[in-house]
XYZ file of N, CA and C in Angstrom:
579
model
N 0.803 -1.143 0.000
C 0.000 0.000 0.000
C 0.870 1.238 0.000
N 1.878 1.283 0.630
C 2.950 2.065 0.523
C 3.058 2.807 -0.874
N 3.254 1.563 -1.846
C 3.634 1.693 -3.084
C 2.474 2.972 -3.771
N 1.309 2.243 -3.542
C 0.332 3.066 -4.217
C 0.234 4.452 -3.858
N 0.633 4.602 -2.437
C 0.609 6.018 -1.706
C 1.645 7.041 -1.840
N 2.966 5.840 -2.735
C 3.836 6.827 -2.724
C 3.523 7.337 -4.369
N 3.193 6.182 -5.080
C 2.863 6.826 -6.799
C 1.579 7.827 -7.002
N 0.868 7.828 -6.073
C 0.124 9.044 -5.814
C 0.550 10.210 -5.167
N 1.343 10.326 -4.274
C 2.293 11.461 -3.558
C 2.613 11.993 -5.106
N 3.515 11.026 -5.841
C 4.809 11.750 -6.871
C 3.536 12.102 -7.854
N 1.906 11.780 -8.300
C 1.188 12.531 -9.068
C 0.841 13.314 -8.606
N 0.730 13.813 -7.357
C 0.033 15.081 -7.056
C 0.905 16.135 -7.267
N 2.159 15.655 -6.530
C 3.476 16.749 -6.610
C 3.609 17.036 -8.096
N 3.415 16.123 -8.978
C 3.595 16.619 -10.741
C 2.489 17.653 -10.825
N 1.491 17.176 -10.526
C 0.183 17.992 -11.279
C 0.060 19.642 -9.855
N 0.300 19.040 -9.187
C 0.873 20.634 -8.509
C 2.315 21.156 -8.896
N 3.537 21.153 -9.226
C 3.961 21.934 -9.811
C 3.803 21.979 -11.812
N 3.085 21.362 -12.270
C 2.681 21.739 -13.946
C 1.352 22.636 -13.564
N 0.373 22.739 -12.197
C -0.709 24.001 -12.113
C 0.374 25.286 -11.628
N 1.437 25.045 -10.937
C 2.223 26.017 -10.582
C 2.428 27.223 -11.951
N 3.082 26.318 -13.167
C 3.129 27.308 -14.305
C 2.204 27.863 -14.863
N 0.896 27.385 -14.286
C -0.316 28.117 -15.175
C -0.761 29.192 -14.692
N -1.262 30.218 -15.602
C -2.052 31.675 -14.445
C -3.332 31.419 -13.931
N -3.372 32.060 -12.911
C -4.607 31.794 -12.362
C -5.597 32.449 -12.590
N -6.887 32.106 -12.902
C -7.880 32.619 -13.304
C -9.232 32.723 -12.582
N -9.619 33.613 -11.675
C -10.916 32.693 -10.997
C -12.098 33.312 -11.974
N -13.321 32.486 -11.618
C -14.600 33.014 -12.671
C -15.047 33.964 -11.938
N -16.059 34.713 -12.823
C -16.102 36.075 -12.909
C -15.464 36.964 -12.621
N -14.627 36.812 -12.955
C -13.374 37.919 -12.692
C -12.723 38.097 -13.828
N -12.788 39.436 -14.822
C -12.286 39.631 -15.909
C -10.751 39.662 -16.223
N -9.720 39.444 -16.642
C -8.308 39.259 -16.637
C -8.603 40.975 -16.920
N -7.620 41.527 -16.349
C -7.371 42.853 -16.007
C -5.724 42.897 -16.756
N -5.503 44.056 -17.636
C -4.279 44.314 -18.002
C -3.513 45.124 -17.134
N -2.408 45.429 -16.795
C -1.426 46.036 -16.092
C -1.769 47.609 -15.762
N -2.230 48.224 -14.793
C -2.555 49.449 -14.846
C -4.096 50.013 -14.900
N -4.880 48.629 -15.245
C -6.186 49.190 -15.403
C -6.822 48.721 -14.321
N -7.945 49.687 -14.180
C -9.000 49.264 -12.800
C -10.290 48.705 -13.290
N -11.366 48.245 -12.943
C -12.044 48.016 -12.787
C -13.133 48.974 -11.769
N -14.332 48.814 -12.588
C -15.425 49.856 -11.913
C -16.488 49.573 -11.912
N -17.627 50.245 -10.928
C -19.154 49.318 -11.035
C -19.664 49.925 -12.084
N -20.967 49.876 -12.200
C -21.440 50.598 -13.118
C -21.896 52.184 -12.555
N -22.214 52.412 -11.388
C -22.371 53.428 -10.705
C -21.125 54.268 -10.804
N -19.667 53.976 -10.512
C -18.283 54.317 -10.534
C -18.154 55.014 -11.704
N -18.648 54.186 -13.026
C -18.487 54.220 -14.118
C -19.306 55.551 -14.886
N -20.582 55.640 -14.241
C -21.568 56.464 -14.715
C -20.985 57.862 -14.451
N -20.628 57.512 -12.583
C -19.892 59.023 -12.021
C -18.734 59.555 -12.695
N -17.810 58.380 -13.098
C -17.037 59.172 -13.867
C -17.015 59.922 -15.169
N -17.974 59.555 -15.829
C -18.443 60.243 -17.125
C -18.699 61.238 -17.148
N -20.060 61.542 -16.313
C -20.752 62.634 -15.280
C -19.817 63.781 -15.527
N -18.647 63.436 -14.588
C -17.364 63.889 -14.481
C -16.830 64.599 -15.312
N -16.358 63.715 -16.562
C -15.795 63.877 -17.522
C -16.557 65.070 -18.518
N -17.717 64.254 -18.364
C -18.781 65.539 -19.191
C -19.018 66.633 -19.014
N -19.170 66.827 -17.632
C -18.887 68.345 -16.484
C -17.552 69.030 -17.421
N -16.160 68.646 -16.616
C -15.209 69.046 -17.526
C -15.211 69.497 -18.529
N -15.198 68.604 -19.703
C -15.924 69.095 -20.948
C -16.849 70.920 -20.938
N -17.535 70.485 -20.288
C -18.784 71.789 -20.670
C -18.005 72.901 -20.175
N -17.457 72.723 -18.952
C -16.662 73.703 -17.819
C -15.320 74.747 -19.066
N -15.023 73.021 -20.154
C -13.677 73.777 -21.088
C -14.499 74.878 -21.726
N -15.241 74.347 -22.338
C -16.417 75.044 -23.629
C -16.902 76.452 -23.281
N -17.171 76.162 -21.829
C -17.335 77.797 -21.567
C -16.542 78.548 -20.815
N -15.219 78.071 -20.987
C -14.337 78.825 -20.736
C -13.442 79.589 -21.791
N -13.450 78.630 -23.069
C -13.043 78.822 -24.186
C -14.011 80.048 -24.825
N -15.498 79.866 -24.630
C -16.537 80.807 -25.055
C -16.432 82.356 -24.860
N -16.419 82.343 -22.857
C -16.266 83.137 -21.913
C -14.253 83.774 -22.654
N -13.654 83.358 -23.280
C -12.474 83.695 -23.261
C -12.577 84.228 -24.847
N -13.154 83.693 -25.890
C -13.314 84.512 -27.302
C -14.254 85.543 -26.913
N -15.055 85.487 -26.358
C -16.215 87.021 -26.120
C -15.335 87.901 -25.865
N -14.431 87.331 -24.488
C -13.170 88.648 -23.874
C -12.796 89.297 -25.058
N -11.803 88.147 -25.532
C -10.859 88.551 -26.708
C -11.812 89.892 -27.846
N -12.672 89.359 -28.350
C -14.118 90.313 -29.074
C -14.040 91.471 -28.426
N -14.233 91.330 -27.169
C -14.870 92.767 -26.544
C -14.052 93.806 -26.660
N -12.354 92.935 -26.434
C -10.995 93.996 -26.210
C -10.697 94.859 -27.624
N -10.714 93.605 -28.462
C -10.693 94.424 -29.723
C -11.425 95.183 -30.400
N -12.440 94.987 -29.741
C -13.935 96.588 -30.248
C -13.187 97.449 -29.303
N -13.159 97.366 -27.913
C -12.853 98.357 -26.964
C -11.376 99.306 -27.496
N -10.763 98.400 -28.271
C -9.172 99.142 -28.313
C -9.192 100.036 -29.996
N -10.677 99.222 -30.695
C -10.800 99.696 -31.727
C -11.596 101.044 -31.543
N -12.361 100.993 -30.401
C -13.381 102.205 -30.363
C -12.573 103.123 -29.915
N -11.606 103.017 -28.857
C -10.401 103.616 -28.177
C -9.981 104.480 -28.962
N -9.342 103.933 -30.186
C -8.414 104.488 -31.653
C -9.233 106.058 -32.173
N -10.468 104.841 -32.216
C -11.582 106.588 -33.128
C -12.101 107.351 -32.027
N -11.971 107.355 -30.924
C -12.496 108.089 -29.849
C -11.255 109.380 -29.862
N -9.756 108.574 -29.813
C -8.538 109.484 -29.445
C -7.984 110.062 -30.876
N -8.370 109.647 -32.036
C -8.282 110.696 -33.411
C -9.662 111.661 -33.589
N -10.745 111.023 -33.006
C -11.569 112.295 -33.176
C -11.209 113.467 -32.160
N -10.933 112.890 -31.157
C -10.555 113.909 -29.962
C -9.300 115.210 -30.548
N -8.227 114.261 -31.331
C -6.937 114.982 -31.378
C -7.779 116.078 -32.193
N -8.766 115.574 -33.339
C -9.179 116.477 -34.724
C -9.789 117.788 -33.826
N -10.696 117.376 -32.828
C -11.476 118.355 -32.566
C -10.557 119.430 -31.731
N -9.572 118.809 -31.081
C -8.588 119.610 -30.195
C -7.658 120.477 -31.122
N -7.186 119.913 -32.575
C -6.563 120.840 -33.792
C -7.486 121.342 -33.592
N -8.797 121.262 -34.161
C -9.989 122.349 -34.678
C -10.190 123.603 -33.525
N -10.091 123.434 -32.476
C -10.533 124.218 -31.008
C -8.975 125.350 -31.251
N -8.138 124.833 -31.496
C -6.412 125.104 -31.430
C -6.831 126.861 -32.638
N -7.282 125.723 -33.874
C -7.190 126.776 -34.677
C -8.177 128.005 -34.672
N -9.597 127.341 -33.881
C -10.300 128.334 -34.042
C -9.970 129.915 -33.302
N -8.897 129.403 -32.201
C -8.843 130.958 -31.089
C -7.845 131.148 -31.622
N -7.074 130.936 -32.937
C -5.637 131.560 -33.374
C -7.123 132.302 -34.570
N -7.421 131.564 -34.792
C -8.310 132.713 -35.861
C -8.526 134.287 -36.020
N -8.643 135.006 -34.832
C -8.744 136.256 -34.685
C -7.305 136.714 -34.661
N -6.224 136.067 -34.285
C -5.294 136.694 -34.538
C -4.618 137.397 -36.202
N -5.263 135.940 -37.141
C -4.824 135.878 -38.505
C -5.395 136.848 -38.567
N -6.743 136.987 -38.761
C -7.748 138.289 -38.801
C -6.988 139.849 -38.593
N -6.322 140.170 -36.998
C -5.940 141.128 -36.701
C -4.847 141.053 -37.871
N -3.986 140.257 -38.165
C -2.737 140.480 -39.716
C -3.141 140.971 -40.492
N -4.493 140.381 -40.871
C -5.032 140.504 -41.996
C -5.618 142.336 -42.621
N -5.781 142.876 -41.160
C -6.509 144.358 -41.085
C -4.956 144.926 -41.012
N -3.743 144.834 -40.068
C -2.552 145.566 -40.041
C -1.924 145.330 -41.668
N -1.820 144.728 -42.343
C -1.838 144.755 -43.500
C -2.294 145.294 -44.583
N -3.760 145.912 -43.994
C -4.503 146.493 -45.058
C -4.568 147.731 -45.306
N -4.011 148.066 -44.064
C -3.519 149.824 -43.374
C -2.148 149.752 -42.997
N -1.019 149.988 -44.122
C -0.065 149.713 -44.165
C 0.541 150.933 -44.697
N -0.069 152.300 -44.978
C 0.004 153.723 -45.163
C 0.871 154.215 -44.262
N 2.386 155.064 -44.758
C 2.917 155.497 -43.950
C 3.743 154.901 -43.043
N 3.568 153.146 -43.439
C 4.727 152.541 -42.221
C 5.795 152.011 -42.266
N 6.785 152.034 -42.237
C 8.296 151.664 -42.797
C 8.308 150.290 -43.705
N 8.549 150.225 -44.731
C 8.646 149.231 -45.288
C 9.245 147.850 -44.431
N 10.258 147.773 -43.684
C 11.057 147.127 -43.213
C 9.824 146.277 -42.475
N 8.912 147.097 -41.594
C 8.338 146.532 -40.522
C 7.266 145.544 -41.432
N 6.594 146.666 -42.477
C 5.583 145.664 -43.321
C 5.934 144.493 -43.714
N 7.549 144.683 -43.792
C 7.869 142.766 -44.867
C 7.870 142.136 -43.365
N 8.370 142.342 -42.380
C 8.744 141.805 -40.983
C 6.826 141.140 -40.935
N 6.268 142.094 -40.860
C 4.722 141.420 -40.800
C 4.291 140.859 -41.706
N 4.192 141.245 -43.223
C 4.081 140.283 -44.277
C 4.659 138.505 -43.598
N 5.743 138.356 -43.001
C 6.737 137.135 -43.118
C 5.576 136.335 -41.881
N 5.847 137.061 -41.012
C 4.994 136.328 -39.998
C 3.793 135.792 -40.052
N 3.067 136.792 -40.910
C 1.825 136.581 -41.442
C 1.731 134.956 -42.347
N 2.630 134.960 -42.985
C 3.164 133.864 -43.879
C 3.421 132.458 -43.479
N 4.090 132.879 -42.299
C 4.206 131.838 -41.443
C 3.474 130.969 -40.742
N 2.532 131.584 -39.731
C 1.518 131.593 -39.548
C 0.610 131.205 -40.033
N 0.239 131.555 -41.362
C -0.368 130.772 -42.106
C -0.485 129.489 -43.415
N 0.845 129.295 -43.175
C 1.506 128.427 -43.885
C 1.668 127.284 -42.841
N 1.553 127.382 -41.597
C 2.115 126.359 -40.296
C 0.190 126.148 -40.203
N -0.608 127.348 -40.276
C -1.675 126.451 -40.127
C -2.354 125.740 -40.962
N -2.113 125.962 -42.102
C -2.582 124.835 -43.759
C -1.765 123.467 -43.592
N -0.967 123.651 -42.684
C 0.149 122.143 -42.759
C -1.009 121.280 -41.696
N -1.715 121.986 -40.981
C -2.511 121.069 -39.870
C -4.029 121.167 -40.678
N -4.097 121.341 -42.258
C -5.323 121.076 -42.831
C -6.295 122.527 -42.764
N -5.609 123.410 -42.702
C -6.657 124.860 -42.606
C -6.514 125.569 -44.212
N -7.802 125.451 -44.444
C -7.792 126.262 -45.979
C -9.421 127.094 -45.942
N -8.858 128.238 -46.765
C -9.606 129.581 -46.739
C -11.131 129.340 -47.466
N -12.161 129.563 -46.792
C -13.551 129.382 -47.656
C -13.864 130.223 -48.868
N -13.626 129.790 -50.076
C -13.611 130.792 -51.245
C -15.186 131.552 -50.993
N -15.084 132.781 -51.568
C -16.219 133.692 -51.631
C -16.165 134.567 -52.715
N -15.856 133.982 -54.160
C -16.313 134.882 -54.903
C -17.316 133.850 -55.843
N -18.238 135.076 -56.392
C -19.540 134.166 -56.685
C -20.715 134.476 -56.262
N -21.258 133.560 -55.939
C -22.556 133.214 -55.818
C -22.563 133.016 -54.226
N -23.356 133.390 -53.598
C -23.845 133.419 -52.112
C -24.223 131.731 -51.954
N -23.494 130.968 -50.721
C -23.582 129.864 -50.750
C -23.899 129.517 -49.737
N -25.167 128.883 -48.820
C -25.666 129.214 -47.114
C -24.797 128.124 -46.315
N -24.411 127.423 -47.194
C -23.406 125.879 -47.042
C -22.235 126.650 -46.123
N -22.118 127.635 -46.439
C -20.338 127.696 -46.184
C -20.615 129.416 -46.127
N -21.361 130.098 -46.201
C -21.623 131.700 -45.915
C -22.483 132.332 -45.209
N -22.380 133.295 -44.091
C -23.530 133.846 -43.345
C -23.371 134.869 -44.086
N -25.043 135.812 -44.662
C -24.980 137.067 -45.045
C -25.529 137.851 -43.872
N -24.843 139.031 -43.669
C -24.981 139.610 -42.509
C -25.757 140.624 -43.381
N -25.617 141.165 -44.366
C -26.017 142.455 -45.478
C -26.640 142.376 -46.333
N -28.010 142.877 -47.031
C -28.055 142.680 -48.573
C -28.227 144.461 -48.661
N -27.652 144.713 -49.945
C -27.819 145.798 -50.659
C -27.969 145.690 -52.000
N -28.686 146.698 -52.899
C -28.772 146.447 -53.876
C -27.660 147.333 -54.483
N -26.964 146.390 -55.556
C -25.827 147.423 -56.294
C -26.358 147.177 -58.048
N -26.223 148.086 -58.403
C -26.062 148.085 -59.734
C -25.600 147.027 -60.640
N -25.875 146.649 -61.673
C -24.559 145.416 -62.434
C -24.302 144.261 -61.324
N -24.910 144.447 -60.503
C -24.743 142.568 -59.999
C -25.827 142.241 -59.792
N -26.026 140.482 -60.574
C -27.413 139.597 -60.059
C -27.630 139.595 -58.702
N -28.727 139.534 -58.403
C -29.167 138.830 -56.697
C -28.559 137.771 -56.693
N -28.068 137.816 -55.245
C -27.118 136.674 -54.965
C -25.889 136.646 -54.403
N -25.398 137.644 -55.530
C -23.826 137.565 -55.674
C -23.309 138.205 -54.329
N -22.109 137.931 -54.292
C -21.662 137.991 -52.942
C -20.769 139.508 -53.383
N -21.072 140.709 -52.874
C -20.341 141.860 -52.712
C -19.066 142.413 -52.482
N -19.329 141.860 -50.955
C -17.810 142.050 -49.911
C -17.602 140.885 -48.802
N -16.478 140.418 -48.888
C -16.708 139.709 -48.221
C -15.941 140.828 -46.384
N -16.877 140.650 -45.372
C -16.147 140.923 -43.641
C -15.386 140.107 -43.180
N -15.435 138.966 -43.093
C -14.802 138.110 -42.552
C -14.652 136.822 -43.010
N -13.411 136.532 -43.510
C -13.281 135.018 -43.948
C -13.602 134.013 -42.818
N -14.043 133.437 -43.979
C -14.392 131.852 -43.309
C -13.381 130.928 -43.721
N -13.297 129.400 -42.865
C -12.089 128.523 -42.750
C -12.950 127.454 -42.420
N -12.336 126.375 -42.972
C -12.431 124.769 -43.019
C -11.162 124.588 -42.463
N -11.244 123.427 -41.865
C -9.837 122.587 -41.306
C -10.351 120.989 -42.107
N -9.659 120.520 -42.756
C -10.255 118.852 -43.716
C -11.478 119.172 -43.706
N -12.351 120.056 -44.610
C -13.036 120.090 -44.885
C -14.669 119.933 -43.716
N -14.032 120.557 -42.762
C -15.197 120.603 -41.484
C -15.170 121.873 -41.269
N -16.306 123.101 -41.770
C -16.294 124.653 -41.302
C -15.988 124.836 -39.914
N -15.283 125.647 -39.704
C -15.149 126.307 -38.393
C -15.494 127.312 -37.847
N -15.290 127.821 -39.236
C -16.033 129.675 -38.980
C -16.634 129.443 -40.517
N -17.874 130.068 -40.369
C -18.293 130.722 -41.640
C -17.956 132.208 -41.974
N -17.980 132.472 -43.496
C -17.522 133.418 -43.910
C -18.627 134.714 -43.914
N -18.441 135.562 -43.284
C -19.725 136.750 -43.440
C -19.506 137.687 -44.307
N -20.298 137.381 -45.157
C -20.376 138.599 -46.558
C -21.529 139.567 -46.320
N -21.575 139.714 -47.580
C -22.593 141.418 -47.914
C -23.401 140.887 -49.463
N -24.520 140.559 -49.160
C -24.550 139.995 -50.497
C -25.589 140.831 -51.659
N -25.604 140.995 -52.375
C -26.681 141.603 -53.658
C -27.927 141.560 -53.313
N -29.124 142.421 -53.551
C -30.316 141.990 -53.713
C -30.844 141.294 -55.137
């Protein structure tokens, strides 16, 4: 009996170390690769949940971040035409209170009887200047010969003269000025009946 007990000893010891090399597998239990987990279905749901949250959280952050971007570049664009209209109107304001000065040239010039030549060219030059520095910042003179134009002329006068149609512009008092073509002053004439 020995015998039989020992040729059963040496089969078990075989068939336990040839199960030794095999992997073990129990049922229901899915073979799992290196690194991965396993989850219920609840685990599984939450993490999606999750995932999907995320998701939406990017989307409107990305959204919330092109609107920004939009808004800055209207804001920096409106910025631009806010600070060139400003500069225009600040030339325009600049030129309008030098205006009476050109004006006062314009009369010492016209009564120039009796006064040393020297001084007249000295004022001629300045005069020149002056108005040559303000055409460089866009100032040009409102023409007035012609025809009476309400666009661009106040008539302060009508008289009737001889040999001119109604209309026509007489004399002009005071020039008028555009800066790029935006009046600043209108020109006050004397015009025909």
């Amino acid at each position: 009996m020995s015998n039989k007990n020992n040729d059963a000893a040496k089969k078990d010891a075989a068939v336990n170390e040839a199960a030794a090399d095999l992997p073990v597998s129990e049922e229901n239990e899915p073979k799992e690769a290196e690194g991965s987990v396993t989850l219920t279905q609840a685990e599984y749901d939450e993490v999606k949940a999750h995932i999907e949250k995320l998701k939406s959280d990017y989307d409107s952050a990305v959204q919330v971040a092109q609107r920004t971007q939009a808004d800055f570049s209207n804001f920096r664009r409106r910025n631009a035409s806010v600070a060139a209209d400003s500069l225009e109107e600040g030339k325009q304001l600049v030129i309008k209170g030098i205006l009476p000065i050109l004006d006062d040239f314009d009369r010492a010039l016209a009564n120039t009887d009796g006064v040393e030549k020297a001084f007249v060219d000295g004022v001629v030059l300045v005069h020149r200047q002056l108005t040559d520095t303000l055409k460089g910042f866009g100032l040009s003179e409102i023409p007035c010969d012609g025809k009476f134009d309400p666009e661009c002329h106040e008539a302060v006068m009508r008289e009737h003269e001889d040999g001119k149609e109604s209309g026509t512009i007489t004399a002009v008092l005071r020039k008028g000025y555009k800066v790029n073509d935006r009046i600043i002053r209108y020109s006050m004439v004397k015009v025909a009946e």
